[in-house]
Amino acid sequence: MPRLADEGVYLASESTVYRVLKENDMQHHRGRSKKPNV
């Protein structure tokens, strides 16, 4: 998302992207790094 914004490509606000991911149950931790402590 930030990389696309740096290139001048605007898809949606960051909050909208995260809202859509959450609504579709696609907001999961990925990779080997530790999960955030929220």
PDB file of N, CA, C and O in Angstrom:
ATOM      1  N   MET A   1       0.821  -1.199   0.000  1.00  0.00           N
ATOM      2  CA  MET A   1       0.000   0.000   0.000  1.00  0.00           C
ATOM      3  C   MET A   1       0.869   1.267   0.000  1.00  0.00           C
ATOM      4  O   MET A   1       0.668   2.112  -0.850  1.00  0.00           O
ATOM      5  N   PRO A   2       1.810   1.398   0.926  1.00  0.00           N
ATOM      6  CA  PRO A   2       2.648   2.608   0.902  1.00  0.00           C
ATOM      7  C   PRO A   2       3.475   2.726  -0.380  1.00  0.00           C
ATOM      8  O   PRO A   2       3.661   3.814  -0.890  1.00  0.00           O
ATOM      9  N   ARG A   3       3.935   1.601  -0.900  1.00  0.00           N
ATOM     10  CA  ARG A   3       4.742   1.635  -2.129  1.00  0.00           C
ATOM     11  C   ARG A   3       3.911   2.155  -3.293  1.00  0.00           C
ATOM     12  O   ARG A   3       4.375   2.955  -4.089  1.00  0.00           O
ATOM     13  N   LEU A   4       2.647   1.698  -3.393  1.00  0.00           N
ATOM     14  CA  LEU A   4       1.785   2.191  -4.463  1.00  0.00           C
ATOM     15  C   LEU A   4       1.536   3.688  -4.316  1.00  0.00           C
ATOM     16  O   LEU A   4       1.532   4.423  -5.297  1.00  0.00           O
ATOM     17  N   ALA A   5       1.332   4.144  -3.093  1.00  0.00           N
ATOM     18  CA  ALA A   5       1.122   5.573  -2.859  1.00  0.00           C
ATOM     19  C   ALA A   5       2.353   6.376  -3.271  1.00  0.00           C
ATOM     20  O   ALA A   5       2.230   7.445  -3.861  1.00  0.00           O
ATOM     21  N   ASP A   6       3.544   5.848  -2.988  1.00  0.00           N
ATOM     22  CA  ASP A   6       4.775   6.525  -3.393  1.00  0.00           C
ATOM     23  C   ASP A   6       4.866   6.634  -4.913  1.00  0.00           C
ATOM     24  O   ASP A   6       5.438   7.583  -5.438  1.00  0.00           O
ATOM     25  N   GLU A   7       4.306   5.651  -5.612  1.00  0.00           N
ATOM     26  CA  GLU A   7       4.324   5.664  -7.071  1.00  0.00           C
ATOM     27  C   GLU A   7       3.187   6.494  -7.651  1.00  0.00           C
ATOM     28  O   GLU A   7       3.038   6.600  -8.860  1.00  0.00           O
ATOM     29  N   GLY A   8       2.345   7.057  -6.780  1.00  0.00           N
ATOM     30  CA  GLY A   8       1.242   7.880  -7.245  1.00  0.00           C
ATOM     31  C   GLY A   8      -0.003   7.091  -7.615  1.00  0.00           C
ATOM     32  O   GLY A   8      -0.925   7.609  -8.227  1.00  0.00           O
ATOM     33  N   VAL A   9      -0.035   5.802  -7.244  1.00  0.00           N
ATOM     34  CA  VAL A   9      -1.203   4.964  -7.523  1.00  0.00           C
ATOM     35  C   VAL A   9      -2.066   4.959  -6.275  1.00  0.00           C
ATOM     36  O   VAL A   9      -1.623   4.554  -5.200  1.00  0.00           O
ATOM     37  N   TYR A  10      -3.302   5.437  -6.413  1.00  0.00           N
ATOM     38  CA  TYR A  10      -4.204   5.520  -5.266  1.00  0.00           C
ATOM     39  C   TYR A  10      -5.361   4.568  -5.480  1.00  0.00           C
ATOM     40  O   TYR A  10      -6.120   4.700  -6.431  1.00  0.00           O
ATOM     41  N   LEU A  11      -5.498   3.573  -4.614  1.00  0.00           N
ATOM     42  CA  LEU A  11      -6.581   2.605  -4.706  1.00  0.00           C
ATOM     43  C   LEU A  11      -7.694   2.941  -3.714  1.00  0.00           C
ATOM     44  O   LEU A  11      -8.866   2.909  -4.059  1.00  0.00           O
ATOM     45  N   ALA A  12      -7.299   3.229  -2.500  1.00  0.00           N
ATOM     46  CA  ALA A  12      -8.241   3.572  -1.435  1.00  0.00           C
ATOM     47  C   ALA A  12      -7.412   4.029  -0.247  1.00  0.00           C
ATOM     48  O   ALA A  12      -6.204   3.847  -0.205  1.00  0.00           O
ATOM     49  N   SER A  13      -8.090   4.611   0.740  1.00  0.00           N
ATOM     50  CA  SER A  13      -7.342   5.009   1.929  1.00  0.00           C
ATOM     51  C   SER A  13      -6.877   3.748   2.657  1.00  0.00           C
ATOM     52  O   SER A  13      -7.455   2.667   2.511  1.00  0.00           O
ATOM     53  N   GLU A  14      -5.839   3.896   3.431  1.00  0.00           N
ATOM     54  CA  GLU A  14      -5.298   2.751   4.153  1.00  0.00           C
ATOM     55  C   GLU A  14      -6.340   2.157   5.092  1.00  0.00           C
ATOM     56  O   GLU A  14      -6.471   0.931   5.207  1.00  0.00           O
ATOM     57  N   SER A  15      -7.129   3.019   5.738  1.00  0.00           N
ATOM     58  CA  SER A  15      -8.157   2.512   6.653  1.00  0.00           C
ATOM     59  C   SER A  15      -9.230   1.719   5.900  1.00  0.00           C
ATOM     60  O   SER A  15      -9.723   0.704   6.391  1.00  0.00           O
ATOM     61  N   THR A  16      -9.562   2.145   4.675  1.00  0.00           N
ATOM     62  CA  THR A  16     -10.540   1.407   3.876  1.00  0.00           C
ATOM     63  C   THR A  16     -10.003   0.036   3.497  1.00  0.00           C
ATOM     64  O   THR A  16     -10.719  -0.965   3.554  1.00  0.00           O
ATOM     65  N   VAL A  17      -8.734  -0.024   3.120  1.00  0.00           N
ATOM     66  CA  VAL A  17      -8.125  -1.300   2.760  1.00  0.00           C
ATOM     67  C   VAL A  17      -8.178  -2.253   3.945  1.00  0.00           C
ATOM     68  O   VAL A  17      -8.584  -3.418   3.802  1.00  0.00           O
ATOM     69  N   TYR A  18      -7.802  -1.772   5.139  1.00  0.00           N
ATOM     70  CA  TYR A  18      -7.835  -2.641   6.308  1.00  0.00           C
ATOM     71  C   TYR A  18      -9.253  -3.044   6.682  1.00  0.00           C
ATOM     72  O   TYR A  18      -9.500  -4.167   7.107  1.00  0.00           O
ATOM     73  N   ARG A  19     -10.227  -2.144   6.493  1.00  0.00           N
ATOM     74  CA  ARG A  19     -11.627  -2.476   6.779  1.00  0.00           C
ATOM     75  C   ARG A  19     -12.109  -3.585   5.853  1.00  0.00           C
ATOM     76  O   ARG A  19     -12.736  -4.551   6.298  1.00  0.00           O
ATOM     77  N   VAL A  20     -11.781  -3.483   4.574  1.00  0.00           N
ATOM     78  CA  VAL A  20     -12.189  -4.513   3.613  1.00  0.00           C
ATOM     79  C   VAL A  20     -11.508  -5.842   3.930  1.00  0.00           C
ATOM     80  O   VAL A  20     -12.134  -6.907   3.876  1.00  0.00           O
ATOM     81  N   LEU A  21     -10.227  -5.804   4.272  1.00  0.00           N
ATOM     82  CA  LEU A  21      -9.530  -7.035   4.646  1.00  0.00           C
ATOM     83  C   LEU A  21     -10.203  -7.684   5.854  1.00  0.00           C
ATOM     84  O   LEU A  21     -10.417  -8.902   5.876  1.00  0.00           O
ATOM     85  N   LYS A  22     -10.541  -6.886   6.856  1.00  0.00           N
ATOM     86  CA  LYS A  22     -11.165  -7.420   8.064  1.00  0.00           C
ATOM     87  C   LYS A  22     -12.550  -7.994   7.759  1.00  0.00           C
ATOM     88  O   LYS A  22     -12.899  -9.076   8.245  1.00  0.00           O
ATOM     89  N   GLU A  23     -13.334  -7.302   6.938  1.00  0.00           N
ATOM     90  CA  GLU A  23     -14.673  -7.780   6.575  1.00  0.00           C
ATOM     91  C   GLU A  23     -14.623  -9.115   5.840  1.00  0.00           C
ATOM     92  O   GLU A  23     -15.544  -9.918   5.945  1.00  0.00           O
ATOM     93  N   ASN A  24     -13.547  -9.342   5.104  1.00  0.00           N
ATOM     94  CA  ASN A  24     -13.415 -10.582   4.341  1.00  0.00           C
ATOM     95  C   ASN A  24     -12.527 -11.601   5.040  1.00  0.00           C
ATOM     96  O   ASN A  24     -12.094 -12.579   4.428  1.00  0.00           O
ATOM     97  N   ASP A  25     -12.256 -11.370   6.330  1.00  0.00           N
ATOM     98  CA  ASP A  25     -11.441 -12.272   7.156  1.00  0.00           C
ATOM     99  C   ASP A  25     -10.097 -12.567   6.493  1.00  0.00           C
ATOM    100  O   ASP A  25      -9.663 -13.706   6.420  1.00  0.00           O
ATOM    101  N   MET A  26      -9.466 -11.522   5.979  1.00  0.00           N
ATOM    102  CA  MET A  26      -8.185 -11.682   5.305  1.00  0.00           C
ATOM    103  C   MET A  26      -7.053 -10.935   6.010  1.00  0.00           C
ATOM    104  O   MET A  26      -5.952 -10.833   5.479  1.00  0.00           O
ATOM    105  N   GLN A  27      -7.320 -10.418   7.189  1.00  0.00           N
ATOM    106  CA  GLN A  27      -6.305  -9.648   7.909  1.00  0.00           C
ATOM    107  C   GLN A  27      -5.625 -10.561   8.918  1.00  0.00           C
ATOM    108  O   GLN A  27      -5.985 -10.622  10.072  1.00  0.00           O
ATOM    109  N   HIS A  28      -4.649 -11.298   8.439  1.00  0.00           N
ATOM    110  CA  HIS A  28      -3.937 -12.254   9.284  1.00  0.00           C
ATOM    111  C   HIS A  28      -2.463 -11.918   9.303  1.00  0.00           C
ATOM    112  O   HIS A  28      -1.919 -11.368   8.349  1.00  0.00           O
ATOM    113  N   HIS A  29      -1.810 -12.313  10.389  1.00  0.00           N
ATOM    114  CA  HIS A  29      -0.367 -12.142  10.501  1.00  0.00           C
ATOM    115  C   HIS A  29       0.309 -13.089   9.518  1.00  0.00           C
ATOM    116  O   HIS A  29      -0.086 -14.235   9.384  1.00  0.00           O
ATOM    117  N   ARG A  30       1.312 -12.575   8.806  1.00  0.00           N
ATOM    118  CA  ARG A  30       2.030 -13.415   7.859  1.00  0.00           C
ATOM    119  C   ARG A  30       3.518 -13.333   8.141  1.00  0.00           C
ATOM    120  O   ARG A  30       4.009 -12.367   8.679  1.00  0.00           O
ATOM    121  N   GLY A  31       4.227 -14.348   7.763  1.00  0.00           N
ATOM    122  CA  GLY A  31       5.674 -14.339   7.875  1.00  0.00           C
ATOM    123  C   GLY A  31       6.150 -14.928   9.191  1.00  0.00           C
ATOM    124  O   GLY A  31       5.392 -15.445   9.993  1.00  0.00           O
ATOM    125  N   ARG A  32       7.446 -14.817   9.409  1.00  0.00           N
ATOM    126  CA  ARG A  32       8.060 -15.434  10.579  1.00  0.00           C
ATOM    127  C   ARG A  32       8.264 -14.466  11.731  1.00  0.00           C
ATOM    128  O   ARG A  32       8.696 -14.856  12.795  1.00  0.00           O
ATOM    129  N   SER A  33       7.978 -13.200  11.520  1.00  0.00           N
ATOM    130  CA  SER A  33       8.176 -12.234  12.593  1.00  0.00           C
ATOM    131  C   SER A  33       7.126 -12.426  13.677  1.00  0.00           C
ATOM    132  O   SER A  33       6.093 -13.075  13.467  1.00  0.00           O
ATOM    133  N   LYS A  34       7.413 -11.896  14.850  1.00  0.00           N
ATOM    134  CA  LYS A  34       6.489 -12.036  15.971  1.00  0.00           C
ATOM    135  C   LYS A  34       5.208 -11.263  15.712  1.00  0.00           C
ATOM    136  O   LYS A  34       5.219 -10.213  15.075  1.00  0.00           O
ATOM    137  N   LYS A  35       4.099 -11.789  16.202  1.00  0.00           N
ATOM    138  CA  LYS A  35       2.834 -11.098  16.091  1.00  0.00           C
ATOM    139  C   LYS A  35       2.878  -9.832  16.941  1.00  0.00           C
ATOM    140  O   LYS A  35       3.519  -9.804  17.989  1.00  0.00           O
ATOM    141  N   PRO A  36       2.186  -8.780  16.522  1.00  0.00           N
ATOM    142  CA  PRO A  36       2.187  -7.548  17.331  1.00  0.00           C
ATOM    143  C   PRO A  36       1.459  -7.760  18.646  1.00  0.00           C
ATOM    144  O   PRO A  36       0.482  -8.523  18.716  1.00  0.00           O
ATOM    145  N   ASN A  37       1.944  -7.108  19.680  1.00  0.00           N
ATOM    146  CA  ASN A  37       1.309  -7.177  20.995  1.00  0.00           C
ATOM    147  C   ASN A  37       0.288  -6.070  21.108  1.00  0.00           C
ATOM    148  O   ASN A  37       0.612  -4.932  21.418  1.00  0.00           O
ATOM    149  N   VAL A  38      -0.958  -6.397  20.827  1.00  0.00           N
ATOM    150  CA  VAL A  38      -2.010  -5.374  20.843  1.00  0.00           C
ATOM    151  C   VAL A  38      -2.893  -5.589  22.038  1.00  0.00           C
ATOM    152  O   VAL A  38      -3.195  -6.632  22.469  1.00  0.00           O
TER     153      VAL A  38
END
